[in-house]
Coordinates of N, CA and C in Angstrom, one line a residue:
X1 N -67.1 132.4 -125.3 CA -68.4 132.6 -126.1 C -69.2 133.6 -125.3
X2 N -69.3 133.5 -124.0 CA -70.1 134.4 -123.3 C -69.6 135.9 -123.3
X3 N -68.2 136.0 -123.2 CA -67.7 137.3 -123.3 C -67.9 138.0 -124.6
X4 N -67.7 137.1 -125.7 CA -67.9 137.7 -127.0 C -69.3 138.1 -127.2
X5 N -70.2 137.4 -126.7 CA -71.6 137.8 -126.8 C -71.9 139.1 -126.1
X6 N -71.3 139.3 -124.9 CA -71.5 140.5 -124.2 C -70.9 141.7 -125.0
X7 N -69.7 141.4 -125.5 CA -69.0 142.5 -126.3 C -69.8 142.9 -127.5
X8 N -70.4 141.9 -128.1 CA -71.2 142.2 -129.3 C -72.4 143.0 -128.9
X9 N -73.0 142.6 -127.8 CA -74.2 143.3 -127.3 C -73.9 144.8 -127.0
X10 N -72.8 144.9 -126.2 CA -72.4 146.3 -125.8 C -72.0 147.1 -127.0
X11 N -71.3 146.5 -127.9 CA -70.9 147.2 -129.1 C -72.0 147.6 -130.0
X12 N -72.9 146.7 -130.2 CA -74.1 147.0 -131.0 C -74.9 148.1 -130.4
X13 N -75.1 147.9 -129.0 CA -75.9 148.9 -128.3 C -75.3 150.3 -128.3
X14 N -74.0 150.3 -128.1 CA -73.3 151.7 -128.1 C -73.3 152.3 -129.5
X15 N -73.1 151.4 -130.4 CA -73.1 151.9 -131.8 C -74.5 152.4 -132.2
X16 N -75.5 151.6 -131.8 CA -76.9 152.1 -132.2 C -77.2 153.4 -131.5
X17 N -76.8 153.5 -130.2 CA -77.1 154.7 -129.4 C -76.4 155.9 -130.0
X18 N -75.1 155.7 -130.4 CA -74.4 156.9 -131.0 C -75.0 157.3 -132.3
X19 N -75.3 156.1 -133.1 CA -75.9 156.4 -134.4 C -77.2 157.1 -134.3
X20 N -78.0 156.7 -133.3 CA -79.3 157.4 -133.1 C -79.1 158.8 -132.7
X21 N -78.1 159.1 -131.9 CA -77.9 160.5 -131.5 C -77.5 161.4 -132.6
X22 N -76.6 160.8 -133.4 CA -76.1 161.6 -134.6 C -77.3 161.8 -135.6
X23 N -78.1 160.8 -135.8 CA -79.2 160.9 -136.7 C -80.2 162.0 -136.2
X24 N -80.4 162.0 -134.9 CA -81.4 163.0 -134.3 C -80.8 164.4 -134.5
X25 N -79.5 164.6 -134.4 CA -78.9 165.9 -134.5 C -79.0 166.4 -136.0
X26 N -78.7 165.4 -136.9 CA -78.8 165.8 -138.3 C -80.2 166.2 -138.6
X27 N -81.2 165.4 -138.1 CA -82.6 165.7 -138.3 C -83.0 167.1 -137.8
X28 N -82.5 167.5 -136.7 CA -82.7 168.9 -136.1 C -82.1 169.9 -137.0
X29 N -80.9 169.6 -137.5 CA -80.2 170.6 -138.4 C -81.0 170.7 -139.7
X30 N -81.6 169.7 -140.2 CA -82.3 169.7 -141.4 C -83.6 170.6 -141.3
X31 N -84.1 170.6 -140.1 CA -85.3 171.4 -139.9 C -85.0 172.9 -139.9
X32 N -83.8 173.3 -139.4 CA -83.4 174.7 -139.4 C -82.8 175.2 -140.8
X33 N -82.6 174.3 -141.6 CA -81.9 174.7 -142.9 C -83.0 175.4 -143.8
X34 N -82.5 176.4 -144.6 CA -83.3 177.1 -145.5 C -83.4 176.4 -146.9
X35 N -84.6 176.3 -147.3 CA -84.9 175.6 -148.6 C -85.2 176.7 -149.6
X36 N -85.3 176.3 -150.9 CA -85.7 177.3 -151.9 C -87.1 177.9 -151.7
X37 N -88.0 177.1 -151.1 CA -89.3 177.6 -150.8 C -89.3 178.7 -149.8
X38 N -88.4 178.5 -148.8 CA -88.3 179.5 -147.7 C -87.7 180.8 -148.3
X39 N -86.7 180.7 -149.2 CA -86.2 181.9 -149.8 C -87.3 182.6 -150.7
X40 N -88.1 181.9 -151.3 CA -89.2 182.5 -152.2 C -90.2 183.2 -151.3
X41 N -90.5 182.6 -150.1 CA -91.5 183.3 -149.2 C -90.9 184.6 -148.7
X42 N -89.6 184.5 -148.3 CA -88.9 185.7 -147.8 C -88.8 186.8 -148.8
X43 N -88.5 186.5 -150.0 CA -88.4 187.6 -151.0 C -89.8 188.2 -151.3
X44 N -90.8 187.3 -151.3 CA -92.2 187.8 -151.4 C -92.6 188.8 -150.3
X45 N -92.2 188.4 -149.1 CA -92.5 189.3 -147.9 C -91.8 190.6 -148.1
X46 N -90.5 190.6 -148.5 CA -89.8 191.8 -148.6 C -90.4 192.7 -149.7
X47 N -90.8 192.1 -150.8 CA -91.5 192.8 -151.9 C -92.8 193.4 -151.4
X48 N -93.5 192.7 -150.6 CA -94.8 193.2 -150.1 C -94.5 194.4 -149.2
X49 N -93.5 194.3 -148.3 CA -93.1 195.5 -147.5 C -92.7 196.7 -148.3
X50 N -92.0 196.4 -149.4 CA -91.5 197.5 -150.2 C -92.7 198.2 -150.9
X51 N -93.7 197.4 -151.3 CA -94.9 197.9 -151.9 C -95.7 198.8 -150.9
X52 N -95.7 198.3 -149.7 CA -96.4 199.1 -148.6 C -95.7 200.5 -148.4
X53 N -94.4 200.5 -148.4 CA -93.7 201.7 -148.2 C -93.9 202.7 -149.4
X54 N -93.9 202.1 -150.6 CA -94.2 203.0 -151.8 C -95.6 203.6 -151.7
X55 N -96.6 202.8 -151.3 CA -97.9 203.3 -151.1 C -98.0 204.4 -150.0
X56 N -97.3 204.2 -149.0 CA -97.2 205.2 -147.9 C -96.6 206.5 -148.4
X57 N -95.5 206.3 -149.1 CA -94.9 207.5 -149.7 C -95.8 208.3 -150.7
X58 N -96.5 207.5 -151.5 CA -97.5 208.1 -152.4 C -98.6 208.8 -151.7
X59 N -99.1 208.2 -150.6 CA -100.1 208.8 -149.8 C -99.6 210.1 -149.1
X60 N -98.4 210.1 -148.6 CA -97.8 211.3 -148.0 C -97.7 212.4 -149.0
X61 N -97.2 212.0 -150.2 CA -97.1 213.0 -151.3 C -98.4 213.7 -151.7
X62 N -99.4 212.8 -151.8 CA -100.8 213.4 -152.1 C -101.3 214.2 -151.0
X63 N -101.2 213.8 -149.8 CA -101.7 214.6 -148.7 C -100.9 215.9 -148.6
X64 N -99.6 215.9 -148.9 CA -98.9 217.2 -148.9 C -99.4 218.1 -150.0
X65 N -99.7 217.5 -151.2 CA -100.2 218.4 -152.3 C -101.6 218.9 -151.9
X66 N -102.5 218.1 -151.3 CA -103.8 218.6 -151.0 C -103.9 219.3 -149.7
X67 N -102.9 219.3 -148.9 CA -103.0 219.9 -147.6 C -103.0 221.4 -147.7
X68 N -104.0 222.0 -146.9 CA -104.1 223.5 -147.0 C -103.6 224.2 -145.8
X69 N -102.9 223.5 -145.0 CA -102.4 224.0 -143.7 C -101.0 224.7 -143.8
X70 N -100.4 224.6 -145.0 CA -99.1 225.2 -145.2 C -99.3 226.8 -145.2
X71 N -98.3 227.5 -144.8 CA -98.4 228.9 -144.7 C -98.6 229.6 -146.0
X72 N -97.9 229.1 -147.0 CA -98.0 229.7 -148.4 C -99.5 229.5 -148.9
X73 N -100.0 228.3 -148.7 CA -101.4 228.1 -149.3 C -102.4 228.9 -148.5
X74 N -102.2 229.1 -147.2 CA -103.1 229.9 -146.4 C -103.1 231.3 -146.9
X75 N -101.9 231.9 -147.2 CA -101.8 233.2 -147.7 C -102.4 233.4 -149.0
X76 N -102.2 232.4 -149.9 CA -102.9 232.5 -151.2 C -104.4 232.4 -151.1
X77 N -104.9 231.6 -150.2 CA -106.3 231.5 -150.0 C -106.9 232.9 -149.5
X78 N -106.2 233.5 -148.6 CA -106.6 234.8 -148.1 C -106.6 235.9 -149.3
X79 N -105.6 235.8 -150.1 CA -105.5 236.7 -151.2 C -106.7 236.5 -152.2
X80 N -107.0 235.2 -152.5 CA -108.1 234.9 -153.4 C -109.5 235.4 -152.8
X81 N -109.7 235.3 -151.5 CA -110.9 235.8 -150.9 C -110.9 237.3 -151.0
X82 N -109.8 237.9 -150.8 CA -109.7 239.4 -150.8 C -110.0 239.9 -152.3
X83 N -109.5 239.1 -153.2 CA -109.8 239.5 -154.6 C -111.3 239.4 -154.9
X84 N -112.0 238.3 -154.5 CA -113.4 238.1 -154.7 C -114.2 239.3 -154.1
X85 N -113.8 239.7 -152.8 CA -114.5 240.8 -152.1 C -114.3 242.1 -152.9
X86 N -113.1 242.3 -153.4 CA -112.8 243.6 -154.1 C -113.6 243.6 -155.4
X87 N -113.7 242.4 -156.1 CA -114.4 242.4 -157.4 C -115.9 242.7 -157.2
X88 N -116.5 242.2 -156.1 CA -117.9 242.4 -155.8 C -118.1 243.9 -155.5
X89 N -117.2 244.5 -154.7 CA -117.4 245.9 -154.4 C -117.2 246.7 -155.7
X90 N -116.3 246.3 -156.5 CA -116.1 247.1 -157.8 C -117.3 247.0 -158.7
X91 N -117.9 245.8 -158.8 CA -119.1 245.6 -159.7 C -120.3 246.5 -159.2
X92 N -120.5 246.5 -157.8 CA -121.6 247.3 -157.3 C -121.4 248.7 -157.6
X93 N -120.2 249.2 -157.4 CA -119.9 250.6 -157.6 C -120.0 251.0 -159.1
X94 N -119.5 250.1 -159.9 CA -119.6 250.3 -161.4 C -121.1 250.4 -161.8
X95 N -122.0 249.6 -161.3 CA -123.4 249.7 -161.6 C -124.0 251.0 -161.2
X96 N -123.5 251.5 -160.0 CA -124.0 252.8 -159.6 C -123.5 253.9 -160.5
X97 N -122.3 253.9 -160.9 CA -121.7 255.0 -161.7 C -122.2 254.9 -163.1
X98 N -122.6 253.8 -163.6 CA -123.2 253.7 -165.0 C -124.6 254.2 -165.0
X99 N -125.3 254.1 -163.9 CA -126.7 254.7 -163.9 C -126.8 255.7 -162.7
X100 N -126.0 256.7 -162.8 CA -125.9 257.7 -161.7 C -127.2 258.6 -161.7
X101 N -127.8 258.6 -160.5 CA -129.0 259.4 -160.4 C -128.8 260.3 -159.1
X102 N -128.7 261.6 -159.3 CA -128.4 262.5 -158.2 C -129.5 262.5 -157.1
X103 N -130.8 262.4 -157.6 CA -131.9 262.4 -156.6 C -131.8 261.1 -155.7
X104 N -131.6 260.0 -156.4 CA -131.6 258.7 -155.6 C -130.3 258.7 -154.7
X105 N -129.2 259.2 -155.2 CA -128.0 259.2 -154.4 C -128.1 260.1 -153.2
X106 N -128.8 261.2 -153.3 CA -129.1 262.1 -152.2 C -130.0 261.4 -151.1
X107 N -131.0 260.7 -151.6 CA -131.9 260.0 -150.7 C -131.1 258.9 -150.0
X108 N -130.2 258.2 -150.8 CA -129.4 257.1 -150.2 C -128.5 257.7 -149.1
X109 N -127.9 258.8 -149.4 CA -127.0 259.4 -148.4 C -127.7 259.8 -147.1
X110 N -128.9 260.4 -147.3 CA -129.7 260.8 -146.1 C -130.2 259.5 -145.3
X111 N -130.5 258.5 -146.0 CA -131.0 257.3 -145.4 C -129.8 256.7 -144.6
X112 N -128.6 256.6 -145.2 CA -127.5 256.1 -144.4 C -127.1 256.9 -143.2
X113 N -127.2 258.2 -143.4 CA -126.9 259.1 -142.2 C -128.0 258.9 -141.1
X114 N -129.2 258.7 -141.5 CA -130.3 258.5 -140.5 C -130.1 257.2 -139.8
X115 N -129.7 256.1 -140.5 CA -129.5 254.8 -139.9 C -128.2 254.9 -139.0
X116 N -127.2 255.6 -139.4 CA -126.0 255.8 -138.6 C -126.4 256.5 -137.3
X117 N -127.2 257.6 -137.4 CA -127.6 258.3 -136.2 C -128.4 257.5 -135.3
X118 N -129.3 256.7 -135.8 CA -130.2 255.9 -134.9 C -129.3 254.8 -134.2
X119 N -128.4 254.2 -135.0 CA -127.6 253.2 -134.3 C -126.7 253.8 -133.3
X120 N -126.2 255.0 -133.5 CA -125.4 255.7 -132.5 C -126.2 256.0 -131.2
X121 N -127.4 256.5 -131.5 CA -128.3 256.8 -130.3 C -128.7 255.5 -129.5
X122 N -128.9 254.4 -130.2 CA -129.2 253.2 -129.5 C -128.0 252.7 -128.7
X123 N -126.8 252.9 -129.3 CA -125.6 252.5 -128.5 C -125.4 253.3 -127.3
X124 N -125.7 254.7 -127.4 CA -125.5 255.6 -126.3 C -126.6 255.3 -125.2
X125 N -127.8 255.1 -125.6 CA -128.9 254.9 -124.7 C -129.2 253.5 -124.4
X126 N -128.3 252.6 -124.7 CA -128.6 251.2 -124.4 C -128.5 250.9 -122.9
X127 N -129.6 250.3 -122.4 CA -129.7 250.0 -121.0 C -128.8 248.8 -120.6
X128 N -128.5 248.8 -119.4 CA -127.6 247.7 -118.9 C -128.4 246.3 -118.9
X129 N -129.7 246.4 -118.6 CA -130.5 245.2 -118.5 C -131.5 245.3 -119.7
X130 N -131.8 244.1 -120.2 CA -132.8 244.0 -121.2 C -134.2 244.2 -120.6
X131 N -135.0 245.0 -121.3 CA -136.4 245.2 -120.8 C -137.4 245.0 -121.9
X132 N -138.6 244.9 -121.5 CA -139.7 244.6 -122.5 C -139.9 245.9 -123.3
X133 N -140.1 245.7 -124.7 CA -140.4 246.9 -125.5 C -141.7 247.5 -125.2
X134 N -141.8 248.8 -125.3 CA -143.0 249.5 -125.0 C -144.0 249.5 -126.2
X135 N -145.2 250.2 -126.0 CA -146.2 250.2 -127.0 C -145.8 251.0 -128.2
X136 N -144.8 251.8 -128.1 CA -144.4 252.6 -129.3 C -143.8 251.7 -130.4
X137 N -143.4 250.5 -130.0 CA -142.9 249.6 -131.0 C -143.9 248.6 -131.6
X138 N -145.1 248.7 -131.1 CA -146.1 247.8 -131.6 C -146.6 248.2 -133.0
X139 N -146.9 247.1 -133.8 CA -147.4 247.4 -135.1 C -148.8 246.8 -135.2
X140 N -149.7 247.7 -135.6 CA -151.1 247.3 -135.7 C -151.4 246.5 -137.0
X141 N -152.1 245.4 -136.8 CA -152.4 244.5 -137.9 C -153.9 244.2 -137.9
X142 N -154.4 243.8 -139.1 CA -155.8 243.4 -139.2 C -156.8 244.6 -138.9
X143 N -157.8 244.3 -138.2 CA -158.9 245.3 -137.9 C -158.4 246.5 -137.1
X144 N -157.3 246.4 -136.4 CA -156.8 247.4 -135.6 C -156.2 248.6 -136.4
X145 N -156.1 248.4 -137.7 CA -155.5 249.5 -138.5 C -156.5 250.6 -138.7
X146 N -156.0 251.8 -139.0 CA -157.0 252.9 -139.2 C -157.8 252.6 -140.5
X147 N -159.0 253.3 -140.5 CA -160.0 253.0 -141.5 C -159.5 253.4 -142.9
X148 N -158.7 254.5 -143.0 CA -158.3 254.9 -144.3 C -157.2 254.0 -144.9
X149 N -156.6 253.2 -144.1 CA -155.6 252.2 -144.6 C -156.3 250.9 -145.0
X150 N -157.5 250.7 -144.4 CA -158.2 249.4 -144.7 C -159.2 249.5 -145.9
X151 N -159.9 250.6 -146.0 CA -161.0 250.8 -146.9 C -160.7 251.8 -148.1
X152 N -159.4 251.9 -148.4 CA -159.1 252.9 -149.5 C -158.9 252.2 -150.8
X153 N -159.3 250.9 -151.0 CA -159.0 250.2 -152.2 C -159.8 250.8 -153.4
X154 N -161.1 251.0 -153.2 CA -162.0 251.5 -154.2 C -162.2 253.0 -154.3
X155 N -161.6 253.7 -153.4 CA -161.8 255.2 -153.3 C -160.5 255.9 -153.9
X156 N -159.3 255.5 -153.4 CA -158.1 256.1 -153.8 C -157.2 255.1 -154.5
X157 N -157.6 254.4 -155.4 CA -156.8 253.4 -156.0 C -155.8 254.0 -157.1
X158 N -154.6 253.6 -157.0 CA -153.5 254.0 -157.9 C -152.9 252.8 -158.5
X159 N -152.9 252.7 -159.9 CA -152.3 251.6 -160.5 C -150.8 251.6 -160.3
X160 N -150.3 250.5 -159.7 CA -148.8 250.5 -159.4 C -148.0 250.4 -160.6
X161 N -148.5 249.8 -161.7 CA -147.7 249.6 -162.9 C -147.5 250.9 -163.6
X162 N -148.6 251.7 -163.7 CA -148.5 253.0 -164.3 C -147.5 253.9 -163.6
X163 N -147.7 253.9 -162.2 CA -146.8 254.8 -161.4 C -145.3 254.4 -161.5
X164 N -145.1 253.0 -161.6 CA -143.7 252.5 -161.7 C -143.2 252.9 -163.1
X165 N -144.0 252.9 -164.1 CA -143.6 253.2 -165.4 C -143.2 254.7 -165.5
X166 N -144.0 255.6 -164.9 CA -143.7 257.0 -164.9 C -142.4 257.3 -164.1
X167 N -142.3 256.6 -163.0 CA -141.1 256.8 -162.2 C -139.8 256.4 -162.9
X168 N -139.9 255.3 -163.7 CA -138.8 254.8 -164.5 C -138.5 255.8 -165.6
X169 N -139.5 256.4 -166.2 CA -139.2 257.4 -167.3 C -138.5 258.6 -166.7
X170 N -138.9 259.1 -165.5 CA -138.3 260.2 -164.9 C -136.8 259.9 -164.5
X171 N -136.6 258.7 -164.0 CA -135.3 258.3 -163.6 C -134.4 258.2 -164.8
X172 N -134.9 257.6 -165.9 CA -134.1 257.5 -167.1 C -133.7 258.8 -167.7
X173 N -134.5 259.8 -167.5 CA -134.2 261.2 -168.0 C -133.1 261.8 -167.1
X174 N -133.1 261.4 -165.8 CA -132.1 262.0 -164.9 C -130.8 261.2 -164.9
X175 N -130.7 259.9 -165.2 CA -129.5 259.1 -165.1 C -128.5 259.5 -166.1
X176 N -127.2 259.4 -165.7 CA -126.1 259.6 -166.6 C -125.0 258.6 -166.3
X177 N -124.2 258.3 -167.3 CA -123.1 257.3 -167.2 C -121.8 258.1 -166.9
X178 N -121.5 258.0 -165.6 CA -120.3 258.7 -165.1 C -119.0 258.1 -165.8
X179 N -119.0 256.8 -166.0 CA -117.8 256.2 -166.6 C -117.4 256.8 -167.9
X180 N -118.4 257.2 -168.7 CA -118.2 257.8 -170.0 C -118.0 259.3 -170.0
X181 N -118.9 259.9 -169.2 CA -118.9 261.4 -169.2 C -117.7 262.0 -168.5
X182 N -117.2 261.3 -167.5 CA -116.1 261.8 -166.7 C -114.9 260.9 -166.9
X183 N -114.7 260.4 -168.0 CA -113.5 259.5 -168.3 C -112.2 260.2 -168.2
X184 N -111.3 259.7 -167.4 CA -110.0 260.4 -167.2 C -110.0 261.5 -166.2
X185 N -111.1 261.8 -165.5 CA -111.2 262.9 -164.6 C -111.7 262.4 -163.2
X186 N -111.5 261.1 -162.9 CA -112.0 260.6 -161.7 C -111.3 261.1 -160.4
X187 N -110.1 261.6 -160.6 CA -109.4 262.1 -159.5 C -109.6 263.6 -159.2
X188 N -110.4 264.3 -160.0 CA -110.6 265.7 -159.8 C -111.5 265.9 -158.6
X189 N -111.2 266.9 -157.9 CA -112.0 267.2 -156.7 C -112.8 268.5 -156.8
X190 N -112.4 269.4 -157.7 CA -113.1 270.7 -157.8 C -114.3 270.7 -158.7
X191 N -114.4 269.7 -159.6 CA -115.5 269.7 -160.5 C -116.7 269.1 -159.8
X192 N -117.8 269.8 -159.8 CA -119.1 269.4 -159.1 C -119.8 268.3 -159.9
X193 N -119.6 268.2 -161.2 CA -120.3 267.2 -162.0 C -119.7 265.8 -161.7
X194 N -118.5 265.7 -161.1 CA -117.9 264.4 -160.9 C -118.3 264.0 -159.4
X195 N -119.0 262.9 -159.3 CA -119.4 262.5 -157.9 C -118.2 262.0 -157.1
X196 N -118.0 262.6 -156.0 CA -116.9 262.2 -155.1 C -117.5 261.8 -153.7
X197 N -117.0 260.9 -153.0 CA -115.8 260.1 -153.2 C -115.9 258.8 -154.0
X198 N -117.1 258.7 -154.6 CA -117.3 257.4 -155.3 C -116.3 257.2 -156.5
X199 N -115.9 258.2 -157.2 CA -115.0 258.0 -158.3 C -113.6 257.7 -157.8
X200 N -113.2 258.3 -156.7 CA -111.9 258.0 -156.1 C -111.9 256.6 -155.5
X201 N -113.0 256.2 -155.0 CA -113.1 254.8 -154.4 C -113.0 253.8 -155.6
X202 N -113.6 254.1 -156.7 CA -113.5 253.2 -157.9 C -112.1 253.1 -158.4
X203 N -111.3 254.2 -158.4 CA -109.9 254.1 -158.8 C -109.1 253.3 -157.8
X204 N -109.4 253.5 -156.5 CA -108.7 252.8 -155.4 C -109.0 251.3 -155.5
X205 N -110.2 250.9 -155.8 CA -110.5 249.5 -155.9 C -109.8 248.8 -157.1
X206 N -109.8 249.6 -158.2 CA -109.0 249.1 -159.4 C -107.6 248.8 -159.1
X207 N -106.9 249.8 -158.4 CA -105.5 249.6 -158.1 C -105.3 248.5 -157.1
X208 N -106.2 248.4 -156.1 CA -106.2 247.3 -155.1 C -106.3 245.9 -155.8
X209 N -107.2 245.8 -156.8 CA -107.4 244.5 -157.5 C -106.2 244.2 -158.3
X210 N -105.6 245.1 -158.9 CA -104.4 244.8 -159.7 C -103.2 244.4 -158.8
X211 N -103.1 245.0 -157.7 CA -102.0 244.7 -156.7 C -102.2 243.3 -156.2
X212 N -103.4 242.9 -155.8 CA -103.7 241.6 -155.3 C -103.5 240.5 -156.4
X213 N -103.8 240.8 -157.6 CA -103.6 239.9 -158.7 C -102.2 239.6 -159.0
X214 N -101.3 240.6 -158.8 CA -99.9 240.4 -159.0 C -99.3 239.6 -157.9
X215 N -99.9 239.5 -156.7 CA -99.3 238.8 -155.6 C -99.5 237.3 -155.7
X216 N -100.5 236.9 -156.6 CA -100.7 235.4 -156.7 C -99.6 234.8 -157.6

């Protein structure tokens, strides 16, 4: 009876120990097993990653479209700026040719030559060190002005509106439309009635504008 009891004890103990070990192993395996919920979470994460990559691709595509650093877009931008500059020069020259006044043009040429001469003299005589300007550059203001500049209001008054009206009438009688009078003869050099080099410059700007427009 004693031996049987021992055997039963040992058998039950060993059986329970083995059974407990197997049960623990199965329980560990069940924790690492994938369930339907795990698969759902994984597919959702994959889909989220795919959405992120699509957004990144869309962002890259938009930045490539809006990017101005490509060589082709830089060249097109330069051409557009050049076209704007040429159009402005053309409009200014066209206004001059439509209301051409020989007297004003002569004065303008003399003024430009005088400014060019003064700037050249200043460049030639420019000192190495900056110095204070002398009294020849001072401008008198207020009471320091000469009397005939201060008190000539009621003695030698000239209505500016009447004078401007008379000057405008004289200018209108002198002005002529070169674009109509010299149509088709802008390239002529022997004719004195055709102002040169303004007419040749007008033709050159027109050709330049057409060439730039074709490059876009």
